Short mmCIF file of C-alpha atoms in Angstrom, two decimals:
data_model
loop_
_atom_site.label_atom_id
_atom_site.label_comp_id
_atom_site.label_asym_id
_atom_site.label_seq_id
_atom_site.Cartn_x
_atom_site.Cartn_y
_atom_site.Cartn_z
CA MET K 1 0.00 0.00 0.00
CA ARG K 2 2.26 2.76 -1.32
CA THR K 3 -0.04 5.66 -2.22
CA ARG K 4 -1.17 8.13 0.40
CA VAL K 5 -4.82 7.84 -0.66
CA GLY K 6 -4.69 4.07 -0.50
CA ARG K 7 -3.20 4.15 2.99
CA PHE K 8 -5.90 6.56 4.21
CA VAL K 9 -8.64 4.39 2.69
CA LEU K 10 -7.20 1.26 4.33
CA LEU K 11 -6.89 3.04 7.67
CA ALA K 12 -10.52 4.21 7.40
CA LEU K 13 -11.65 0.66 6.69
CA LEU K 14 -9.70 -0.64 9.68
CA LEU K 15 -11.25 1.99 11.95
CA ALA K 16 -14.71 1.16 10.62
CA ALA K 17 -14.10 -2.55 11.26
CA GLY K 18 -12.90 -1.76 14.79
CA ILE K 19 -15.91 0.43 15.55
CA GLY K 20 -18.24 -2.21 14.14
CA ALA K 21 -16.61 -4.87 16.32
CA VAL K 22 -16.98 -2.68 19.42
CA LEU K 23 -20.66 -2.02 18.72
CA SER K 24 -21.32 -5.70 17.99
CA THR K 25 -19.60 -6.92 21.15
CA TRP K 26 -21.40 -4.23 23.18
CA SER K 27 -24.72 -5.45 21.78
CA ILE K 28 -23.81 -9.06 22.55
CA ALA K 29 -22.81 -8.06 26.10
CA LYS K 30 -26.23 -6.45 26.54
CA GLN K 31 -27.85 -9.60 25.17
CA ILE K 32 -25.94 -11.77 27.67
CA ALA K 33 -26.93 -9.45 30.54
CA GLU K 34 -30.56 -9.61 29.41
CA LEU K 35 -30.33 -13.41 29.31
CA ALA K 36 -29.08 -13.41 32.90
CA ARG K 37 -31.94 -11.15 34.04
CA SER K 38 -34.50 -13.26 32.16
CA GLU K 39 -33.10 -16.47 33.66
CA GLN K 40 -33.33 -15.02 37.16
CA ASP K 41 -36.88 -13.77 36.56
CA THR K 42 -37.97 -17.19 35.28
CA ALA K 43 -36.38 -18.88 38.29
CA ASP K 44 -38.26 -16.49 40.63
CA ARG K 45 -41.56 -17.22 38.89
CA ILE K 46 -40.94 -20.96 39.15
CA ASP K 47 -40.26 -20.48 42.88
CA HIS K 48 -43.56 -18.58 43.31
CA LEU K 49 -45.44 -21.30 41.43
CA SER K 50 -43.80 -24.00 43.55
CA THR K 51 -44.83 -22.12 46.69
CA ALA K 52 -48.41 -21.86 45.43
CA VAL K 53 -48.59 -25.60 44.68
CA ALA K 54 -47.19 -26.40 48.12
CA ALA K 55 -49.76 -24.04 49.69
CA VAL K 56 -52.61 -25.87 47.93
CA ASN K 57 -51.37 -29.20 49.23
CA ALA K 58 -50.93 -27.86 52.78
CA ALA K 59 -54.39 -26.25 52.79
CA GLN K 60 -56.07 -29.46 51.62
CA LEU K 61 -54.35 -31.51 54.28
CA ALA K 62 -55.18 -28.92 56.93
CA TYR K 63 -58.95 -28.86 56.45
CA MET K 64 -59.03 -32.67 56.41
CA ALA K 65 -57.33 -32.96 59.79
CA PRO K 66 -59.62 -34.04 62.68
CA SER K 67 -60.88 -31.32 65.05
CA ALA K 68 -59.34 -28.68 62.82
CA ASP K 69 -60.85 -25.40 61.86
CA ARG K 70 -61.81 -26.27 58.36
CA GLN K 71 -61.29 -23.46 55.90
CA ALA K 72 -61.91 -25.35 52.72
CA GLU K 73 -62.96 -22.18 50.95
CA ARG K 74 -59.27 -21.10 50.78
CA VAL K 75 -58.25 -24.01 48.57
CA PRO K 76 -60.05 -22.93 45.34
CA SER K 77 -58.48 -19.48 45.59
CA LEU K 78 -55.06 -21.07 45.99
CA ILE K 79 -55.67 -23.31 42.97
CA GLU K 80 -56.70 -20.22 40.99
CA LEU K 81 -53.44 -18.58 42.09
CA VAL K 82 -51.58 -21.61 40.67
CA ARG K 83 -53.38 -21.12 37.35
CA ILE K 84 -52.50 -17.42 37.31
CA GLU K 85 -48.83 -18.08 38.10
CA THR K 86 -48.71 -20.76 35.40
CA SER K 87 -50.18 -18.39 32.79
CA SER K 88 -47.78 -15.57 33.73
CA LEU K 89 -44.80 -17.94 33.46
CA ARG K 90 -45.67 -19.12 29.95
CA PRO K 91 -44.20 -16.10 28.00
CA HIS K 92 -40.88 -16.51 29.83
CA VAL K 93 -40.32 -20.16 28.93
CA ARG K 94 -37.61 -20.51 26.23
CA SER K 95 -37.07 -24.25 25.81
CA LEU K 96 -39.33 -26.65 23.94
CA ASP K 97 -39.20 -29.16 26.80
CA GLY K 98 -39.99 -26.37 29.26
CA GLY K 99 -43.08 -25.44 27.25
CA ARG K 100 -44.35 -28.99 27.31
CA THR K 101 -43.67 -29.30 31.03
CA LEU K 102 -45.49 -26.03 31.74
CA GLN K 103 -48.51 -27.28 29.78
CA ALA K 104 -48.52 -30.45 31.89
CA ILE K 105 -48.46 -28.29 35.04
CA ALA K 106 -51.37 -26.23 33.74
CA ASP K 107 -53.31 -29.46 33.03
CA GLY K 108 -52.44 -30.63 36.55
CA ALA K 109 -53.83 -27.40 38.02
CA THR K 110 -57.07 -27.95 36.08
CA ALA K 111 -57.28 -31.54 37.35
CA LEU K 112 -56.50 -30.38 40.87
CA GLY K 113 -59.38 -27.90 40.67
CA SER K 114 -61.74 -30.67 39.58
CA ILE K 115 -60.56 -32.93 42.44
CA GLU K 116 -61.04 -30.12 44.93
CA ALA K 117 -64.58 -29.46 43.69
CA ARG K 118 -65.53 -33.12 44.17
CA ALA K 119 -63.91 -33.19 47.62
CA GLN K 120 -65.86 -30.05 48.60
CA GLU K 121 -69.06 -31.73 47.42
CA HIS K 122 -68.39 -34.85 49.55
CA LEU K 123 -67.70 -32.66 52.57
CA TRP K 124 -70.98 -30.79 52.02
CA LEU K 125 -72.83 -34.13 51.94
CA GLY K 126 -71.01 -35.27 55.07
CA GLN K 127 -69.00 -37.90 53.23
CA ASP K 128 -65.71 -37.10 54.94
CA LEU K 129 -64.03 -40.41 54.12
CA MET K 130 -64.65 -40.05 50.40
CA ALA K 131 -63.39 -36.48 50.53
CA ALA K 132 -60.29 -37.59 52.43
CA ASP K 133 -59.65 -40.31 49.85
CA LEU K 134 -59.71 -37.75 47.06
CA ILE K 135 -57.42 -35.34 48.95
CA PHE K 136 -54.86 -37.92 50.11
CA SER K 137 -54.84 -39.90 46.88
CA ASP K 138 -55.79 -38.03 43.69
CA ALA K 139 -55.00 -34.51 44.90
CA ARG K 140 -51.67 -35.60 46.40
CA LYS K 141 -50.65 -37.31 43.14
CA ALA K 142 -51.56 -34.18 41.17
CA THR K 143 -49.54 -31.84 43.43
CA ASP K 144 -46.55 -34.24 43.45
CA ALA K 145 -46.64 -34.38 39.64
CA MET K 146 -46.79 -30.58 39.46
CA THR K 147 -43.86 -30.25 41.90
CA SER K 148 -41.77 -32.72 39.86
CA GLY K 149 -42.71 -30.87 36.67
CA LEU K 150 -41.59 -27.55 38.14
CA HIS K 151 -38.20 -29.09 38.97
CA GLY K 152 -37.84 -30.31 35.37
CA LEU K 153 -38.92 -26.89 34.10
CA ARG K 154 -36.20 -25.22 36.14
CA VAL K 155 -33.53 -27.56 34.71
CA ALA K 156 -34.75 -27.10 31.12
CA GLU K 157 -34.82 -23.32 31.36
CA SER K 158 -31.36 -23.20 32.93
CA ALA K 159 -29.97 -25.34 30.11
CA ALA K 160 -31.67 -23.15 27.47
CA ALA K 161 -30.23 -19.98 29.03
CA ALA K 162 -26.74 -21.52 29.17
CA SER K 163 -26.98 -22.53 25.49
CA ALA K 164 -28.09 -19.03 24.45
CA ARG K 165 -25.26 -17.51 26.49
CA ASP K 166 -22.66 -19.82 24.87
CA THR K 167 -23.96 -18.96 21.39
CA ALA K 168 -23.68 -15.24 22.13
CA LEU K 169 -20.14 -15.64 23.48
CA LYS K 170 -19.09 -17.64 20.41
CA SER K 171 -20.48 -14.88 18.18
CA ALA K 172 -18.53 -12.28 20.13
CA TRP K 173 -15.26 -14.23 19.86
CA THR K 174 -15.85 -14.84 16.16
CA ILE K 175 -16.28 -11.11 15.56
CA ILE K 176 -13.22 -10.26 17.66
CA GLY K 177 -11.10 -12.88 15.86
CA ALA K 178 -12.21 -11.73 12.41
CA VAL K 179 -11.53 -8.08 13.17
CA ALA K 180 -8.16 -8.94 14.72
CA GLY K 181 -7.23 -10.79 11.53
CA VAL K 182 -8.33 -7.84 9.40
CA TRP K 183 -6.30 -5.45 11.56
CA ALA K 184 -3.22 -7.67 11.36
CA LEU K 185 -3.45 -7.82 7.57
CA GLY K 186 -4.14 -4.07 7.40
CA LEU K 187 -1.13 -3.23 9.56
CA ILE K 188 1.07 -5.41 7.36
CA LEU K 189 -0.18 -3.53 4.30
CA LEU K 190 0.34 -0.18 6.02
CA VAL K 191 3.99 -0.92 6.76
CA ARG K 192 6.03 1.06 4.28
CA VAL K 193 8.24 -1.42 2.40
CA PRO K 194 11.09 0.16 0.41
CA ALA K 195 10.68 -0.43 -3.28
CA ALA K 196 13.27 -2.71 -4.80
CA ARG K 197 15.60 -0.96 -7.21
CA ALA K 198 14.77 -2.06 -10.72
CA LEU K 199 17.55 -3.10 -13.04
CA PRO K 200 17.68 -1.76 -16.60
CA GLU K 201 16.60 -4.15 -19.31
CA SER K 202 19.70 -3.34 -21.35
CA LEU K 203 22.68 -4.13 -19.16
CA PRO K 204 26.14 -2.66 -19.65
CA TYR K 205 27.60 -6.11 -19.03
CA SER K 206 26.06 -9.51 -18.66
CA VAL K 207 26.29 -10.00 -14.89
CA VAL K 208 25.16 -6.63 -13.55
CA PRO K 209 22.45 -8.29 -11.33
CA ALA K 210 25.29 -9.90 -9.32
CA VAL K 211 27.22 -6.63 -9.02
CA VAL K 212 26.49 -4.53 -5.95
CA PRO K 213 27.63 -0.90 -6.32
CA ARG K 214 29.03 0.99 -3.38
CA ALA K 215 26.30 1.94 -0.91
CA GLU K 216 27.31 5.56 -0.89
CA ALA K 217 27.27 5.77 -4.67
CA ALA K 218 23.78 4.27 -4.84
CA GLN K 219 22.44 7.15 -2.76
CA ARG K 220 23.64 9.86 -5.16
CA PHE K 221 20.83 11.72 -6.84
CA VAL K 222 22.35 15.20 -7.04
CA GLU K 223 23.75 16.18 -10.42
CA PRO K 224 27.57 16.22 -9.93
CA GLU K 225 30.00 18.56 -11.62
CA ARG K 226 31.44 17.65 -15.00
CA PRO K 227 34.86 15.94 -15.11
CA ASP K 228 37.86 18.24 -14.88
CA LEU K 229 39.75 17.95 -18.19
CA SER K 230 43.07 18.80 -16.55
CA VAL K 231 42.57 15.96 -14.07
CA ALA K 232 41.60 13.67 -16.94
CA ALA K 233 44.76 14.60 -18.86
CA GLU K 234 46.92 13.95 -15.81
CA LEU K 235 45.26 10.55 -15.30
CA CYS K 236 45.81 9.60 -18.95
CA THR K 237 49.50 10.47 -18.51
CA VAL K 238 49.72 8.18 -15.49
CA ILE K 239 47.95 5.36 -17.37
CA ALA K 240 50.42 5.70 -20.25
CA ARG K 241 53.24 4.92 -17.78
CA LEU K 242 51.40 1.85 -16.36
CA THR K 243 53.73 -1.16 -16.04
CA SER K 244 52.10 -3.36 -13.37
CA ALA K 245 48.64 -4.86 -13.02
CA ASP K 246 48.77 -4.03 -9.30
CA ASP K 247 48.60 -0.31 -10.10
CA LEU K 248 45.45 -0.55 -12.27
CA PRO K 249 42.81 -0.69 -9.44
CA GLY K 250 44.17 2.53 -7.98
CA LEU K 251 43.96 4.24 -11.37
CA LEU K 252 40.39 3.02 -11.78
CA ALA K 253 39.56 4.48 -8.37
CA ARG K 254 40.92 7.86 -9.51
CA ALA K 255 38.90 7.57 -12.73
CA ALA K 256 35.73 6.76 -10.76
CA SER K 257 36.28 9.78 -8.53
CA MET K 258 36.78 12.05 -11.53
CA LEU K 259 33.70 10.73 -13.38
CA ASP K 260 31.65 10.40 -10.18
CA ALA K 261 31.08 6.78 -11.21
CA SER K 262 29.78 4.15 -8.82
CA GLY K 263 31.76 1.37 -10.50
CA ILE K 264 34.25 0.69 -13.30
CA VAL K 265 35.16 -2.64 -14.92
CA VAL K 266 37.96 -3.27 -17.41
CA TRP K 267 37.04 -6.18 -19.69
CA MET K 268 39.93 -7.71 -21.69
CA ALA K 269 39.51 -9.82 -24.82
CA ALA K 270 40.83 -13.38 -25.01
CA GLY K 271 39.79 -15.32 -28.08
CA GLU K 272 36.03 -14.92 -28.54
CA GLU K 273 35.33 -13.87 -24.95
CA LEU K 274 35.77 -10.91 -22.64
CA PHE K 275 37.00 -11.37 -19.06
CA ALA K 276 36.80 -8.95 -16.14
CA ALA K 277 40.47 -8.10 -15.66
CA SER K 278 40.13 -5.38 -13.04
CA ALA K 279 37.40 -3.35 -11.39
CA PHE K 280 36.58 -0.68 -8.83
CA GLY K 281 33.42 -0.11 -6.78
CA TYR K 282 32.32 -3.75 -6.48
CA HIS K 283 32.85 -6.38 -3.83
CA PRO K 284 35.80 -8.65 -4.61
CA GLN K 285 33.61 -11.76 -4.34
CA VAL K 286 31.30 -10.30 -7.00
CA ILE K 287 34.21 -9.71 -9.33
CA ARG K 288 35.47 -13.27 -8.77
CA ARG K 289 32.06 -14.61 -9.77
CA LEU K 290 31.92 -12.67 -13.04
CA GLY K 291 31.87 -15.07 -15.96
CA PRO K 292 33.18 -14.40 -19.44
CA ILE K 293 31.11 -12.52 -22.03
CA ASN K 294 30.92 -14.08 -25.47
CA ARG K 295 31.51 -11.85 -28.47
CA ALA K 296 28.00 -12.70 -29.77
CA ALA K 297 26.25 -11.90 -26.47
CA ILE K 298 23.35 -9.46 -26.62
CA ASN K 299 24.42 -6.74 -24.22
CA ALA K 300 26.16 -3.39 -24.29
CA THR K 301 29.61 -4.80 -23.42
CA ALA K 302 29.65 -7.31 -26.27
CA ALA K 303 28.16 -4.73 -28.65
CA ALA K 304 30.92 -2.20 -27.87
CA TRP K 305 33.53 -4.92 -28.53
CA ARG K 306 31.94 -6.07 -31.82
CA GLU K 307 31.10 -2.65 -33.23
CA GLY K 308 33.98 -0.62 -31.84
CA THR K 309 31.64 2.18 -30.79
CA MET K 310 30.55 3.53 -27.42
CA GLN K 311 27.31 2.07 -26.06
CA VAL K 312 25.05 4.17 -23.81
CA VAL K 313 22.75 2.49 -21.30
CA THR K 314 20.13 5.00 -20.15
CA GLY K 315 19.14 4.87 -16.50
CA ASP K 316 15.74 5.52 -14.95
CA ASP K 317 14.67 7.16 -11.69
CA GLY K 318 16.77 5.57 -8.97
CA VAL K 319 18.55 3.28 -11.51
CA GLN K 320 22.13 3.79 -12.64
CA GLY K 321 23.03 4.42 -16.27
CA ALA K 322 26.27 3.32 -17.94
CA LEU K 323 28.80 4.14 -20.65
CA VAL K 324 30.59 1.23 -22.34
CA ALA K 325 33.58 2.36 -24.42
CA PRO K 326 35.68 0.08 -26.66
CA MET K 327 39.41 -0.04 -25.97
CA LEU K 328 40.66 0.23 -29.56
CA GLY K 329 44.20 -0.85 -30.38
CA PRO K 330 46.13 -0.41 -33.64
CA GLU K 331 44.53 -3.43 -35.29
CA ARG K 332 41.58 -4.52 -33.16
CA CYS K 333 39.51 -3.87 -30.06
CA VAL K 334 41.51 -5.24 -27.12
CA GLY K 335 38.81 -4.80 -24.51
CA VAL K 336 35.99 -2.71 -23.13
CA LEU K 337 35.77 -0.09 -20.38
CA ALA K 338 32.37 -0.17 -18.59
CA VAL K 339 31.53 2.81 -16.36
CA GLU K 340 28.39 2.88 -14.16
CA LEU K 341 27.10 6.43 -13.63
CA PRO K 342 24.31 8.23 -11.76
CA HIS K 343 21.12 8.65 -13.75
CA GLY K 344 21.52 11.40 -16.34
CA ARG K 345 25.31 11.51 -16.42
CA GLU K 346 25.49 8.93 -19.22
CA GLY K 347 24.19 11.58 -21.60
CA ASP K 348 26.73 14.28 -20.68
CA PRO K 349 29.03 14.99 -23.68
CA VAL K 350 32.06 15.79 -21.48
CA THR K 351 31.62 12.57 -19.50
CA LYS K 352 31.42 10.63 -22.77
CA ALA K 353 34.53 12.31 -24.10
CA VAL K 354 36.56 11.67 -20.96
CA THR K 355 35.41 8.01 -20.89
CA THR K 356 36.53 7.63 -24.51
CA MET K 357 39.91 9.17 -23.64
CA LEU K 358 40.40 6.78 -20.74
CA ALA K 359 39.40 3.77 -22.87
CA ALA K 360 41.85 4.80 -25.59
CA GLN K 361 44.67 5.35 -23.09
CA LEU K 362 43.99 1.98 -21.41
CA ALA K 363 44.01 0.31 -24.83
CA ALA K 364 47.41 1.86 -25.60
CA ALA K 365 48.79 0.79 -22.23
CA LEU K 366 47.40 -2.75 -22.24
CA ALA K 367 47.42 -3.75 -25.93
CA GLY K 368 51.06 -4.85 -25.87
CA TRP K 369 50.72 -7.07 -22.80
CA PRO K 370 50.95 -10.89 -23.26
CA ALA K 371 47.87 -12.55 -24.73
CA ALA K 372 45.56 -14.61 -22.61
CA SER K 373 45.06 -18.34 -23.17
CA ALA K 374 42.15 -19.27 -25.43
CA ALA K 375 40.86 -21.41 -22.59
CA ALA K 376 40.77 -18.62 -20.05
CA PRO K 377 39.11 -19.60 -16.73
CA VAL K 378 35.78 -18.21 -15.56
CA ASN K 379 37.38 -16.54 -12.53
CA VAL K 380 39.08 -13.19 -13.04
CA PRO K 381 42.49 -13.78 -14.71
CA PRO K 382 45.54 -11.72 -13.85
CA LEU K 383 45.78 -8.58 -15.96
CA ASP K 384 49.02 -9.66 -17.57
CA LYS K 385 47.18 -12.78 -18.91
CA ALA K 386 43.99 -11.01 -20.01
CA ALA K 387 45.14 -8.83 -22.90
CA GLU K 388 44.77 -10.12 -26.41
CA ALA K 389 47.85 -10.09 -28.54
#
């Protein structure tokens, strides 16, 4: 995510996802709290209904006791209270089993009312034994069944509330996990990754991808001054007096400083191939890995050798350009001088002229050195074995 607009859009999406997650989890938290309140309210109503059923049973047993103050008229009102409590509990029942159990309790209350009416009738007729049989047998079974049903209703409703609470918690964790994943991906995209420096399609020599220019030279983007011709003339004079391969890297360093080049490679011809004889600005291991360039290769170095003309490799923004000048001897091209330059310098006429001068002076100094073997190795050969006779 490299553009400013894209980063702002991504950040806005991440904030929206975060806000949505907060609102969703807040809503789920409210839902869980409401479930807890509803569960407690249902439990309280079941307790009230259990108390009413127990009161009916106690009242029936009380007015059947000998020598007791019979208040049989209280029992129907208590049974009606059971019916009312059962009806008020119905909207709060969540589970399917709880609904069935509550219906059985309601049917039990209806049956209990019928039993009580018959018992009251026997008492009015003075048939106390028949009334007692109904109270201690049928009525007791009905109240026991209702009490057992209320216990099952409590268990069913507790299980239903726990299931609803678990479902809500799973939803909350799913939302949190999804938003966390989106944020992690968004933060990865928001991290500014430096763009890799592109390499030019047309390379000054065949193994430029393996060549690492000096770090300080890669950071140069300011247009340097043009080469000093007096310094160039002095350097050409020194090259003309070159007698040892050991002195060439130092001369290349002076040439790089004068041209403001990030790297220079001297390629010497041996048979149908060019070999990197000496270089400046590159790691020694990189130079040792440079392979030979065939005369027919399609790159700027081979083209300069074949055609005997300077090749210009144009750089782009942040990518180095290059000048590749043939080192022309009396009868043939003895090698190639490849110079890597900051973007834009490869088109400077003075830089081109000075590079041509250096290539010509190197050709004059190196052309008479002993020829290299036709089977030259891939590794960099010594300079005194790299010049073509």
